[in-house]
Coordinates of C-alpha atoms in Angstrom, one line a residue:
Chain S
M14 CA -0.9 1.3 42.7
R15 CA 1.1 -1.0 40.2
L16 CA -1.8 -1.4 38.2
L17 CA -1.9 2.3 38.2
L18 CA 1.8 2.9 36.5
S19 CA 1.2 0.6 34.6
S20 CA -1.5 1.8 32.5
A21 CA -0.4 5.0 32.9
A22 CA 2.6 3.5 31.0
I23 CA 0.5 2.0 28.5
A24 CA -1.1 5.0 28.4
C25 CA 2.0 7.2 27.6
L26 CA 2.7 4.8 24.4
S27 CA -0.4 6.0 23.2
L28 CA 0.4 9.4 23.0
P29 CA 1.0 10.8 19.6
L30 CA 4.8 11.7 19.6
L31 CA 6.3 15.3 20.5
A32 CA 9.6 14.9 19.3
D33 CA 10.6 15.3 15.3
P34 CA 10.1 11.2 15.0
L35 CA 12.2 11.5 11.6
P36 CA 15.5 13.3 12.9
S37 CA 18.6 12.4 11.1
W38 CA 16.2 13.7 7.9
N39 CA 17.1 17.4 6.9
A40 CA 14.0 19.2 6.7
T41 CA 13.2 19.0 3.0
D42 CA 10.4 18.2 1.0
T43 CA 11.0 14.9 1.0
K44 CA 10.7 14.9 4.9
A45 CA 7.4 16.6 4.4
R46 CA 5.9 13.8 2.4
I47 CA 6.6 11.1 4.4
I48 CA 5.4 12.8 7.7
S49 CA 2.0 14.1 5.9
F50 CA 1.7 10.7 4.0
V51 CA 1.7 8.8 7.2
D52 CA -0.3 11.6 8.9
A53 CA -3.1 11.1 5.9
V54 CA -3.7 7.3 6.4
T55 CA -3.2 7.4 10.0
D56 CA -6.2 10.7 10.5
P57 CA -9.5 8.7 11.5
D58 CA -11.2 12.0 9.9
S59 CA -8.9 11.8 6.9
P60 CA -10.5 10.7 3.7
D61 CA -6.7 8.7 3.2
Y62 CA -7.7 7.2 6.4
V63 CA -6.5 3.3 6.5
R64 CA -7.2 0.6 9.4
P65 CA -3.8 -0.4 11.0
A66 CA -4.2 -3.7 10.5
D67 CA -3.7 -3.1 6.7
R68 CA -0.8 -0.5 7.3
I69 CA 2.0 -2.9 5.7
A70 CA 5.0 -1.5 4.7
T71 CA 7.6 -3.5 2.8
F72 CA 11.3 -2.5 2.5
D73 CA 13.8 -4.0 -0.3
N74 CA 17.2 -4.8 2.4
D75 CA 20.4 -4.4 0.5
G76 CA 21.0 -0.6 -0.3
T77 CA 17.9 0.3 1.0
L78 CA 17.9 -0.7 5.2
W79 CA 22.0 -1.0 5.3
G80 CA 24.6 -0.6 2.8
E81 CA 25.3 -3.2 -1.1
Q82 CA 28.8 -2.2 -1.7
P83 CA 31.0 -3.0 -3.2
V84 CA 29.3 -6.1 -3.7
Y85 CA 26.1 -7.3 -1.8
F86 CA 26.7 -8.8 2.1
Q87 CA 26.0 -12.1 1.6
V88 CA 27.9 -12.2 -1.3
I89 CA 31.3 -11.6 0.6
Y90 CA 29.9 -13.8 3.6
A91 CA 29.3 -16.8 0.6
V92 CA 32.9 -15.9 -0.4
D93 CA 34.6 -16.3 3.2
Q94 CA 32.4 -19.0 3.8
V95 CA 33.8 -20.6 0.3
A96 CA 37.1 -19.6 1.3
R97 CA 36.8 -22.4 4.4
M98 CA 35.0 -25.3 2.9
A99 CA 37.8 -25.1 0.4
E100 CA 40.6 -25.9 2.6
A101 CA 38.5 -28.9 4.3
D102 CA 38.0 -30.0 0.1
L103 CA 39.2 -28.6 -2.5
S104 CA 37.6 -30.7 -5.3
I105 CA 34.7 -28.0 -4.7
L106 CA 36.8 -25.2 -6.6
D107 CA 34.8 -27.0 -10.3
S108 CA 34.0 -23.8 -11.6
D109 CA 35.5 -20.1 -12.5
A110 CA 32.7 -19.0 -10.0
M111 CA 33.7 -21.0 -6.9
K112 CA 37.9 -20.9 -7.4
A113 CA 37.1 -16.5 -7.9
A114 CA 34.6 -17.0 -4.5
A115 CA 38.2 -19.2 -2.2
A116 CA 40.1 -17.1 -4.2
G117 CA 38.4 -14.0 -2.2
D118 CA 38.9 -12.2 -5.9
M119 CA 35.7 -10.0 -6.0
A120 CA 36.0 -8.2 -9.5
A121 CA 36.8 -12.6 -11.3
L122 CA 33.9 -13.4 -9.5
V123 CA 31.7 -10.3 -10.0
A124 CA 32.4 -10.9 -13.8
T125 CA 31.7 -15.0 -13.8
G126 CA 27.9 -13.6 -13.8
K127 CA 24.7 -13.4 -12.1
E128 CA 24.8 -17.3 -12.5
G129 CA 28.3 -17.2 -10.9
L130 CA 27.1 -15.5 -8.1
V131 CA 24.1 -17.5 -7.1
E132 CA 26.4 -20.8 -8.0
V133 CA 28.6 -19.6 -5.0
V134 CA 26.1 -18.3 -2.8
T135 CA 24.0 -21.7 -3.3
A136 CA 27.4 -23.6 -2.9
A137 CA 27.5 -21.6 1.2
H138 CA 24.1 -21.8 1.4
S139 CA 23.4 -25.4 1.3
G140 CA 24.4 -28.6 2.9
M141 CA 23.1 -27.8 6.2
S142 CA 20.8 -27.5 9.0
V143 CA 19.0 -24.1 9.0
S144 CA 20.0 -23.5 12.6
E145 CA 23.4 -24.5 11.5
F146 CA 23.6 -22.0 9.3
K147 CA 21.6 -19.5 10.9
A148 CA 24.8 -19.5 14.3
D149 CA 27.3 -19.8 11.0
V150 CA 26.0 -16.1 10.1
A151 CA 26.3 -14.8 13.3
A152 CA 29.7 -15.8 14.2
W153 CA 30.3 -14.7 10.7
L154 CA 28.2 -11.1 11.8
D155 CA 30.4 -11.3 14.9
T156 CA 34.4 -10.9 13.2
A157 CA 33.9 -9.8 9.2
R158 CA 34.2 -6.5 8.8
H159 CA 33.6 -4.0 5.4
P160 CA 36.5 -2.9 4.1
D161 CA 35.8 0.5 3.3
T162 CA 34.3 1.9 6.7
G163 CA 35.8 -1.0 8.7
R164 CA 32.6 -1.2 10.7
P165 CA 30.8 -4.6 11.4
Y166 CA 28.1 -5.9 8.0
D167 CA 25.0 -5.2 10.9
E168 CA 26.1 -2.0 11.5
M169 CA 26.1 -0.5 8.0
L170 CA 22.7 0.2 8.4
Y171 CA 20.7 3.4 7.1
Q172 CA 20.0 5.8 10.2
P173 CA 17.5 7.4 8.6
M174 CA 15.7 4.3 7.8
L175 CA 15.6 2.8 11.2
E176 CA 14.5 5.9 12.5
L177 CA 11.4 5.6 9.4
L178 CA 10.6 2.3 10.1
R179 CA 10.1 2.6 14.0
Y180 CA 8.4 6.1 13.0
L181 CA 6.6 3.9 10.9
R182 CA 5.7 1.3 13.6
D183 CA 5.0 3.9 16.2
E184 CA 1.9 5.2 13.5
G185 CA 0.5 1.6 13.7
F186 CA 2.5 0.0 10.2
S187 CA 3.6 -3.0 10.1
T188 CA 7.0 -3.5 8.7
Y189 CA 8.6 -5.9 6.5
I190 CA 11.8 -6.9 4.6
V191 CA 10.9 -8.2 0.9
S192 CA 14.5 -8.4 -0.2
G193 CA 16.3 -10.4 -3.3
G194 CA 19.2 -11.3 -0.5
G195 CA 18.0 -14.4 1.9
I196 CA 15.6 -15.4 3.8
D197 CA 17.4 -16.9 6.5
F198 CA 20.2 -14.9 6.0
I199 CA 18.4 -11.7 7.0
R200 CA 16.9 -13.3 9.5
V201 CA 19.6 -13.9 11.9
F202 CA 20.3 -10.2 12.1
S203 CA 16.7 -8.9 10.9
E204 CA 15.4 -8.3 14.8
A205 CA 18.2 -6.7 16.6
A206 CA 19.0 -4.4 14.0
Y207 CA 15.6 -3.2 12.9
N208 CA 13.1 -4.9 15.5
I209 CA 12.2 -6.7 12.5
P210 CA 11.0 -10.5 13.6
P211 CA 12.0 -13.7 11.9
N212 CA 8.0 -13.9 10.1
Q213 CA 8.0 -10.2 8.6
V214 CA 11.1 -11.1 6.9
V215 CA 11.2 -11.6 2.7
G216 CA 13.6 -13.1 1.0
S217 CA 15.0 -15.5 -1.8
S218 CA 15.2 -18.9 -0.7
L219 CA 16.2 -22.3 -1.6
A220 CA 14.5 -25.5 -1.0
G221 CA 14.2 -27.0 2.5
E222 CA 13.8 -30.2 3.3
Y223 CA 12.0 -31.8 6.4
K224 CA 15.3 -34.5 7.7
T225 CA 14.9 -36.8 10.6
D226 CA 17.6 -39.1 10.5
G227 CA 21.0 -39.1 12.3
D228 CA 20.8 -35.9 15.0
G229 CA 16.9 -35.3 15.2
P230 CA 14.3 -33.5 13.4
R231 CA 16.1 -30.5 11.3
I232 CA 15.1 -28.3 8.5
M233 CA 18.0 -29.0 5.8
K234 CA 18.8 -26.7 3.2
M235 CA 19.0 -28.0 -0.4
P236 CA 21.2 -27.4 -3.2
S237 CA 18.2 -25.9 -5.1
L238 CA 16.6 -22.6 -5.8
F239 CA 12.7 -22.4 -4.0
F240 CA 12.5 -18.6 -5.3
I241 CA 13.9 -15.5 -6.3
D242 CA 12.7 -12.7 -4.4
D243 CA 13.2 -9.8 -7.5
K244 CA 11.7 -8.1 -9.7
E245 CA 8.6 -10.0 -10.5
G246 CA 8.9 -11.6 -7.6
K247 CA 8.1 -9.4 -5.1
P248 CA 5.0 -8.8 -5.5
V249 CA 4.2 -12.6 -5.7
A250 CA 6.1 -12.6 -2.6
I251 CA 4.2 -10.1 -1.2
N252 CA 1.4 -12.1 -1.7
H253 CA 2.5 -15.6 -0.7
H254 CA 3.5 -14.4 2.9
I255 CA 1.1 -11.2 3.7
G256 CA -1.7 -11.6 1.7
K257 CA -2.2 -7.3 1.6
R258 CA -1.1 -5.0 -0.3
P259 CA 1.4 -2.9 1.1
I260 CA 0.4 0.6 1.3
L261 CA 3.7 2.1 1.3
A262 CA 7.3 0.2 0.0
G263 CA 10.7 1.4 -0.4
G264 CA 13.9 0.5 -2.5
N265 CA 16.7 1.2 -3.9
S266 CA 16.9 -0.6 -6.9
D267 CA 15.2 -1.7 -9.7
G268 CA 15.1 -4.9 -9.0
D269 CA 12.2 -3.4 -6.4
F270 CA 10.3 -1.4 -9.1
Q271 CA 7.4 -4.0 -9.3
M272 CA 7.1 -4.6 -5.9
L273 CA 6.5 0.3 -5.8
E274 CA 4.4 -0.5 -8.8
W275 CA 1.9 -3.3 -7.3
T276 CA 1.7 -0.9 -3.7
T277 CA 1.0 2.3 -5.7
S278 CA -1.6 0.6 -8.3
G279 CA -3.6 -0.2 -5.2
D280 CA -6.2 2.0 -4.2
G281 CA -6.3 4.8 -2.0
A282 CA -2.9 6.8 -0.8
R283 CA -0.1 5.0 -1.5
L284 CA 3.2 6.3 -1.1
A285 CA 6.6 4.1 -2.8
L286 CA 9.8 5.6 -1.0
I287 CA 13.2 5.0 -3.7
V288 CA 16.9 5.6 -2.1
H289 CA 18.8 7.1 -4.5
H290 CA 22.6 6.8 -3.8
T291 CA 24.0 10.5 -4.6
D292 CA 26.2 10.7 -1.2
A293 CA 29.9 9.3 -2.7
E294 CA 31.5 11.4 0.9
R295 CA 29.6 9.8 3.0
E296 CA 28.6 6.9 0.9
Y297 CA 28.4 5.6 -2.3
A298 CA 27.3 7.1 -5.5
Y299 CA 26.1 4.8 -8.3
D300 CA 23.1 3.8 -10.3
R301 CA 22.6 3.4 -14.1
D302 CA 25.5 1.8 -14.8
S303 CA 25.9 -0.2 -11.7
H304 CA 27.1 -4.0 -11.2
I305 CA 25.3 -3.6 -8.3
G306 CA 22.0 -2.0 -7.2
G307 CA 21.1 -0.6 -10.9
L308 CA 18.4 1.8 -10.7
E309 CA 17.4 3.0 -14.1
R310 CA 14.0 2.5 -15.0
G311 CA 12.6 3.8 -11.3
L312 CA 14.7 7.1 -11.9
D313 CA 13.1 7.8 -15.1
E314 CA 9.5 6.7 -14.3
A315 CA 9.9 8.3 -10.7
E316 CA 8.4 11.5 -11.5
A317 CA 5.8 10.9 -13.7
R318 CA 4.7 7.5 -11.2
G319 CA 4.7 9.9 -8.4
W320 CA 7.6 8.1 -6.0
L321 CA 9.7 9.7 -4.3
L322 CA 12.8 9.7 -4.8
I323 CA 15.6 10.3 -1.8
D324 CA 18.5 12.0 -2.1
M325 CA 20.4 10.7 0.6
A326 CA 23.4 13.9 0.5
A327 CA 20.6 16.4 0.9
D328 CA 17.7 14.1 2.5
W329 CA 19.6 12.5 5.3
A330 CA 21.7 14.8 8.2
R331 CA 23.5 11.6 8.5
V332 CA 23.5 8.4 7.1
W333 CA 25.1 5.7 9.7
P334 CA 24.1 5.2 13.3
E335 CA 25.7 6.5 16.6
Chain T
M3 CA -10.8 12.2 30.9
R4 CA -10.9 10.3 27.9
L5 CA -7.7 9.0 28.3
L6 CA -8.0 8.1 31.8
L7 CA -10.9 5.8 30.6
S8 CA -8.7 4.3 27.1
S9 CA -5.9 3.5 30.1
A10 CA -8.1 1.4 32.2
A11 CA -9.6 -0.4 29.3
I12 CA -5.8 -1.3 27.9
A13 CA -4.9 -2.0 32.1
C14 CA -8.1 -4.7 31.7
L15 CA -7.1 -6.8 28.8
S16 CA -3.6 -7.1 30.5
L17 CA -5.5 -8.4 33.8
P18 CA -5.2 -12.1 33.9
L19 CA -9.0 -13.5 33.3
L20 CA -10.8 -14.8 36.3
A21 CA -13.2 -16.1 34.0
D22 CA -12.9 -19.9 32.3
P23 CA -10.7 -19.4 29.7
L24 CA -12.0 -22.3 27.8
P25 CA -16.1 -22.5 29.0
S26 CA -16.4 -25.3 26.0
W27 CA -14.2 -27.6 27.5
N28 CA -14.9 -30.2 29.7
A29 CA -13.6 -30.3 33.3
T30 CA -11.5 -33.2 31.7
D31 CA -7.2 -34.1 31.9
T32 CA -7.1 -32.8 28.7
K33 CA -8.0 -29.0 29.8
A34 CA -5.7 -28.9 32.6
R35 CA -3.3 -30.3 30.7
I36 CA -3.5 -27.5 28.2
I37 CA -4.1 -24.7 30.5
S38 CA -1.0 -25.8 32.9
F39 CA 1.2 -25.7 29.4
V40 CA 0.2 -22.6 29.7
D41 CA 0.6 -21.3 32.8
A42 CA 4.1 -22.9 32.4
V43 CA 5.0 -20.7 29.7
T44 CA 3.8 -17.8 30.4
D45 CA 4.9 -17.6 34.0
P46 CA 7.9 -15.2 34.7
D47 CA 9.0 -17.3 37.7
S48 CA 8.8 -20.8 36.1
P49 CA 11.5 -22.9 34.4
D50 CA 9.7 -23.1 31.2
Y51 CA 8.9 -19.3 31.3
V52 CA 8.8 -18.3 27.2
R53 CA 8.9 -15.1 26.1
P54 CA 5.8 -13.6 24.0
A55 CA 7.8 -13.2 20.8
D56 CA 8.8 -17.3 21.0
R57 CA 4.7 -18.6 21.8
I58 CA 4.2 -19.2 17.9
A59 CA 1.3 -22.0 18.2
T60 CA 0.5 -23.8 14.7
F61 CA -2.6 -24.9 13.9
D62 CA -4.2 -27.0 10.9
N63 CA -7.0 -26.2 9.9
D64 CA -8.8 -28.7 7.9
G65 CA -10.4 -30.9 11.0
T66 CA -8.7 -29.1 13.3
L67 CA -10.2 -26.1 13.2
W68 CA -13.2 -26.6 11.3
G69 CA -14.5 -30.2 9.8
E70 CA -13.4 -31.7 6.8
Q71 CA -16.7 -34.8 6.2
P72 CA -18.2 -35.7 4.2
V73 CA -15.0 -33.9 2.0
Y74 CA -12.2 -31.0 2.8
F75 CA -14.6 -28.1 2.5
Q76 CA -12.4 -26.5 -0.8
V77 CA -12.8 -29.6 -2.2
I78 CA -16.3 -28.5 -2.7
Y79 CA -15.3 -25.0 -3.6
A80 CA -13.2 -27.0 -6.5
V81 CA -16.3 -29.2 -7.7
D82 CA -19.1 -26.1 -7.7
Q83 CA -16.5 -24.3 -9.8
V84 CA -15.5 -26.6 -12.3
A85 CA -19.1 -27.4 -12.4
R86 CA -20.3 -23.3 -13.3
M87 CA -16.7 -23.5 -15.8
A88 CA -18.4 -26.2 -17.4
E89 CA -21.8 -24.6 -18.1
A90 CA -19.1 -21.7 -20.0
D91 CA -16.8 -24.4 -21.8
L92 CA -17.7 -28.1 -21.8
S93 CA -13.4 -28.9 -23.2
I94 CA -12.3 -28.8 -19.8
L95 CA -13.8 -31.9 -18.9
D96 CA -11.2 -34.0 -20.3
S97 CA -10.6 -36.4 -17.4
D98 CA -12.7 -39.0 -15.6
A99 CA -11.7 -36.4 -12.4
M100 CA -12.5 -32.9 -14.1
K101 CA -16.1 -34.6 -15.6
A102 CA -17.0 -36.3 -11.9
A103 CA -16.2 -32.6 -10.8
A104 CA -18.7 -31.2 -13.3
A105 CA -21.3 -34.1 -12.0
G106 CA -21.2 -33.2 -8.5
D107 CA -20.5 -37.2 -7.7
M108 CA -18.2 -36.7 -5.1
A109 CA -18.0 -40.5 -4.2
A110 CA -16.3 -41.0 -7.8
L111 CA -14.3 -38.0 -8.0
V112 CA -12.3 -39.3 -4.4
A113 CA -12.3 -42.8 -6.4
T114 CA -9.9 -40.7 -8.8
G115 CA -6.9 -40.6 -5.7
K116 CA -5.1 -38.1 -4.4
E117 CA -3.9 -37.0 -8.4
G118 CA -7.8 -36.3 -9.5
L119 CA -8.1 -33.8 -6.5
V120 CA -5.2 -31.9 -7.6
E121 CA -6.6 -31.7 -11.5
V122 CA -9.7 -30.0 -10.3
V123 CA -8.3 -28.1 -7.2
T124 CA -5.9 -26.4 -10.0
A125 CA -8.6 -26.0 -12.5
A126 CA -10.7 -24.4 -10.4
H127 CA -8.2 -22.2 -8.8
S128 CA -6.1 -20.9 -11.7
G129 CA -6.6 -19.0 -14.8
M130 CA -7.7 -15.9 -12.0
S131 CA -5.8 -13.1 -10.4
V132 CA -5.6 -13.3 -6.7
S133 CA -8.3 -11.2 -6.1
E134 CA -10.9 -12.3 -8.2
F135 CA -10.3 -16.0 -7.0
K136 CA -10.9 -14.3 -3.0
A137 CA -13.8 -12.7 -4.4
D138 CA -15.5 -15.8 -5.7
V139 CA -14.4 -17.5 -3.0
A140 CA -16.4 -15.3 -0.5
A141 CA -19.2 -15.3 -2.6
W142 CA -19.6 -19.0 -2.5
L143 CA -19.1 -18.9 1.2
D144 CA -22.2 -16.9 1.7
T145 CA -24.3 -19.0 -0.5
A146 CA -23.1 -22.8 -0.1
R147 CA -24.2 -25.2 2.8
H148 CA -23.0 -28.2 4.5
P149 CA -24.7 -31.3 2.8
D150 CA -25.1 -32.3 6.5
T151 CA -25.7 -29.6 8.9
G152 CA -27.3 -27.2 6.5
R153 CA -24.8 -24.5 8.2
P154 CA -23.0 -21.7 5.6
Y155 CA -18.9 -23.8 6.0
D156 CA -17.9 -20.7 7.6
E157 CA -19.8 -21.8 10.6
M158 CA -18.4 -25.3 11.0
L159 CA -16.0 -24.0 12.8
Y160 CA -14.8 -25.8 16.5
Q161 CA -16.0 -23.6 19.5
P162 CA -13.4 -25.4 21.6
M163 CA -10.7 -24.5 19.5
L164 CA -12.4 -21.0 19.2
E165 CA -11.6 -20.4 22.7
L166 CA -8.0 -22.4 22.8
L167 CA -7.0 -19.8 19.9
R168 CA -8.3 -16.8 22.3
Y169 CA -6.6 -18.0 25.5
L170 CA -2.8 -18.5 23.8
R171 CA -3.5 -15.2 22.0
D172 CA -4.4 -13.6 25.4
E173 CA -1.8 -15.2 27.0
G174 CA 0.7 -13.0 24.4
F175 CA 1.1 -16.2 21.3
S176 CA 0.5 -15.7 17.7
T177 CA -1.4 -18.1 16.6
Y178 CA -1.0 -19.2 12.4
I179 CA -3.0 -21.8 10.5
V180 CA -0.4 -24.4 9.1
S181 CA -2.1 -26.1 6.5
G182 CA -2.7 -28.4 4.0
G183 CA -5.6 -26.2 2.0
G184 CA -4.8 -23.2 -0.2
I185 CA -3.2 -20.5 1.3
D186 CA -5.6 -17.7 -0.4
F187 CA -8.7 -20.3 0.0
I188 CA -8.3 -19.9 3.9
R189 CA -7.3 -16.1 4.3
V190 CA -11.1 -15.6 3.1
F191 CA -12.3 -16.1 6.0
S192 CA -9.4 -16.6 8.2
E193 CA -9.6 -13.4 9.8
A194 CA -13.4 -12.8 10.7
A195 CA -13.7 -16.8 11.6
Y196 CA -10.5 -16.8 14.1
N197 CA -8.7 -13.8 14.7
I198 CA -5.6 -14.8 12.2
P199 CA -4.8 -12.2 10.3
P200 CA -3.2 -13.3 6.3
N201 CA 0.0 -13.2 7.2
Q202 CA -0.5 -15.7 9.6
V203 CA -2.2 -17.9 7.5
V204 CA -0.1 -20.7 5.9
G205 CA -0.8 -23.5 3.4
S206 CA -0.5 -25.0 0.4
S207 CA -0.1 -22.7 -3.0
L208 CA -0.1 -22.9 -6.6
A209 CA 2.5 -20.4 -8.3
G210 CA 1.8 -17.2 -8.7
E211 CA 3.1 -14.7 -11.5
Y212 CA 2.8 -10.9 -11.3
K213 CA 0.8 -9.5 -14.8
T214 CA 0.8 -5.5 -15.8
D215 CA -0.8 -6.4 -19.6
G216 CA -4.1 -5.2 -19.9
D217 CA -6.3 -4.8 -16.4
G218 CA -2.9 -3.6 -14.7
P219 CA -0.7 -4.7 -12.4
R220 CA -2.0 -8.1 -10.1
I221 CA -0.9 -11.6 -9.3
M222 CA -2.2 -14.5 -11.9
K223 CA -3.1 -18.1 -9.7
M224 CA -0.7 -20.1 -12.0
P225 CA -2.0 -23.6 -13.2
S226 CA 1.4 -25.5 -11.5
L227 CA 1.9 -26.4 -8.2
F228 CA 4.1 -24.4 -6.2
F229 CA 4.0 -25.5 -2.4
I230 CA 2.5 -28.4 -0.5
D231 CA 2.1 -28.2 2.7
D232 CA 1.8 -31.2 4.5
K233 CA 3.7 -34.0 6.0
E234 CA 7.1 -33.0 5.8
G235 CA 5.9 -29.8 4.1
K236 CA 4.5 -28.5 6.9
P237 CA 7.8 -27.9 9.0
V238 CA 9.4 -26.6 6.2
A239 CA 6.6 -24.1 5.4
I240 CA 6.8 -22.9 9.5
N241 CA 10.5 -22.3 8.6
H242 CA 9.6 -20.3 5.7
H243 CA 7.5 -18.3 6.4
I244 CA 7.5 -18.0 10.1
G245 CA 11.3 -19.0 11.0
K246 CA 10.9 -20.3 14.5
R247 CA 10.1 -23.2 15.6
P248 CA 6.7 -23.3 17.6
I249 CA 6.2 -24.2 20.7
L250 CA 2.6 -25.5 20.5
A251 CA 1.4 -27.6 17.5
G252 CA -2.1 -29.0 16.7
G253 CA -4.0 -30.7 14.3
N254 CA -5.8 -34.1 13.7
S255 CA -4.6 -36.2 11.2
D256 CA -1.0 -38.5 9.9
G257 CA -0.9 -34.7 7.5
D258 CA 0.2 -32.9 11.0
F259 CA 2.7 -35.9 12.4
Q260 CA 5.9 -33.8 11.1
M261 CA 4.7 -30.3 12.5
L262 CA 4.1 -31.8 15.8
E263 CA 7.2 -33.6 15.8
W264 CA 9.0 -30.8 14.6
T265 CA 7.4 -29.4 17.5
T266 CA 7.7 -30.9 20.5
S267 CA 11.7 -31.6 19.4
G268 CA 12.7 -28.4 20.1
D269 CA 14.0 -27.6 23.8
G270 CA 11.9 -26.1 26.8
A271 CA 8.6 -27.1 27.6
R272 CA 6.3 -28.2 24.6
L273 CA 2.5 -29.4 23.9
A274 CA 1.4 -31.1 20.9
L275 CA -2.2 -31.9 20.4
I276 CA -4.5 -34.0 18.4
V277 CA -7.8 -33.5 17.7
H278 CA -9.5 -36.9 18.1
H279 CA -12.6 -37.3 16.1
T280 CA -14.7 -39.7 18.4
D281 CA -18.0 -37.8 18.6
A282 CA -19.9 -39.8 15.4
E283 CA -23.8 -37.7 17.4
R284 CA -22.4 -33.7 17.2
E285 CA -19.8 -34.3 14.6
Y286 CA -17.9 -37.4 13.0
A287 CA -16.2 -40.4 14.2
Y288 CA -13.3 -41.4 11.9
D289 CA -9.0 -42.3 12.5
R290 CA -7.8 -45.2 11.1
D291 CA -9.2 -45.6 7.9
S292 CA -10.7 -42.2 7.2
H293 CA -10.4 -41.0 3.3
I294 CA -10.2 -38.2 5.1
G295 CA -8.1 -36.9 8.0
G296 CA -6.6 -40.5 8.1
L297 CA -5.2 -40.8 11.9
E298 CA -3.0 -44.2 12.6
R299 CA 0.5 -43.2 13.3
G300 CA -0.7 -40.3 15.5
L301 CA -2.5 -42.3 17.2
D302 CA -0.1 -45.2 18.2
E303 CA 2.5 -42.8 19.1
A304 CA 0.4 -39.8 20.7
E305 CA 0.8 -41.9 24.1
A306 CA 4.9 -42.3 23.8
R307 CA 5.7 -39.3 22.7
G308 CA 3.3 -37.6 25.5
W309 CA 1.1 -35.4 22.8
L310 CA -1.9 -35.1 24.0
L311 CA -5.2 -36.8 22.2
I312 CA -8.0 -34.3 22.4
D313 CA -11.5 -36.6 22.6
M314 CA -14.1 -34.9 21.2
A315 CA -17.5 -36.9 22.6
A316 CA -15.0 -36.5 26.3
D317 CA -13.6 -33.5 25.9
W318 CA -15.4 -31.0 24.5
A319 CA -18.9 -29.7 26.6
R320 CA -20.0 -28.2 22.5
V321 CA -18.7 -28.9 19.1
W322 CA -20.3 -26.1 16.8
P323 CA -20.7 -22.3 17.7
E324 CA -24.1 -21.0 19.1

């Protein structure tokens, strides 16, 4: 009897979903095109059918699955971390970027440019083991709150995208994060937030070093860049980690352009999505001139390339989870 | 009715296997210890129980899952490739290593040391796109034959290890390759040979570069090393690709030492396996002084560390698949 129940339960899981798989999406063309693409690649009788093993979907994280304003959340973590580090050792404040970070002056930090951001993030992310780092990020996520919404950062997730991830998995896709953010950072919350396990998270990283002295075997985070998973780096990292070309990719900024281009230049049916931040009321409205998540080339070329612009204000019935 | 049949089929897959899961293993202590470890981590009532998501098993490839004598098969591919390249352009033969490779003189090539090997492999593995490279490796595997056995290289697989991989997956493990060999090279045959998909292959790699000029978007293999997945590199690569510490790892040489050490230094039940090549009749016998697959520290420390030495001659009823 136990066996019968269990096989019945398994059978239920493989039944087509009768309910709307994307309830937080308005009934626009955008939603229709997503569903029609998924139908085409999963229907064995369709000329566009793709076997489950090749149903790879890759998503940027910042601004695509969770928020990124007023500044990347990982930078906020780094700034908080540098402030804590400076309490113990003021000598680390040896540059404008580090001083701005310790003072919590985000505008001054952003003014130091990408180099300044990398310096601060590197300082905050190195000199400890991976497991120490992850424990610290987890503790930070427990207490830190977003300056505008007051929510924990790992609740600044886009409900429609959570539904899309789940819908794709229900339809036999493997869902990956391919982010310019740090691979170890994202792995702290990716499983709970998105149901995406660590091995399906691809990101930027510092060099790692295996140490066995003192406290036993551990992987140390070193203060040198190993890989920047942005722009041209995204297709390279997809090849390195996944070894297959995605058939669906989603992003929101020009840092995702090459991932979408790589995805859609393969044979057969392909879908590229760009989350366009058009919703100043419920979230933020920004694109071309934004210092975070700038979107210019993607906006100019989306239509000609057949990429789908998601208009947050029009296409999403809600933005945040309950 | 179709639904009933299908759910019955699914139910069967989840029934415990009644047949011997490792038929090509003799009934030795080695086999008993492997099965007892798997039982312990999969039995929900066991104090050593591990949830399926954390049942990560990593295996070296050369000398652990397939052969590696008289020299790594990938080096044989590189030598064949350099000989073909030299037919078109003799000027590439600008070093002793490249000359030895083009002449097919393996002894002379090995005499040029690790540097010579890296030079030849790099020359043979760069200057083309990843997909061109993979197509070329696939064509080579179709025609090249092992000098001693006459078998295709992708049939030089160890049958007992194929059974172990399958047994572990049947018991809810995720099986990964973590090899000093090239990640793109192994991915050509890993799915057909081992049922291990590309995203579960970790290996050494050259730098990749995303190009869009000329023939459209592609990932080029560049003539510079990106990562050497050997010794201390293995735990680092495991963290980078998998993001979790394995609970079981298998290797055969001192290049695997750190992977086994990293695996077994975690909390809870852990198992480390070393394939010890003791079988000169059916395969090869080598360890301490071998120029390929040298095993010295692992042999000296296995017992004290509780690592399991697999004695090929005694523990395996057969070596090769039918």
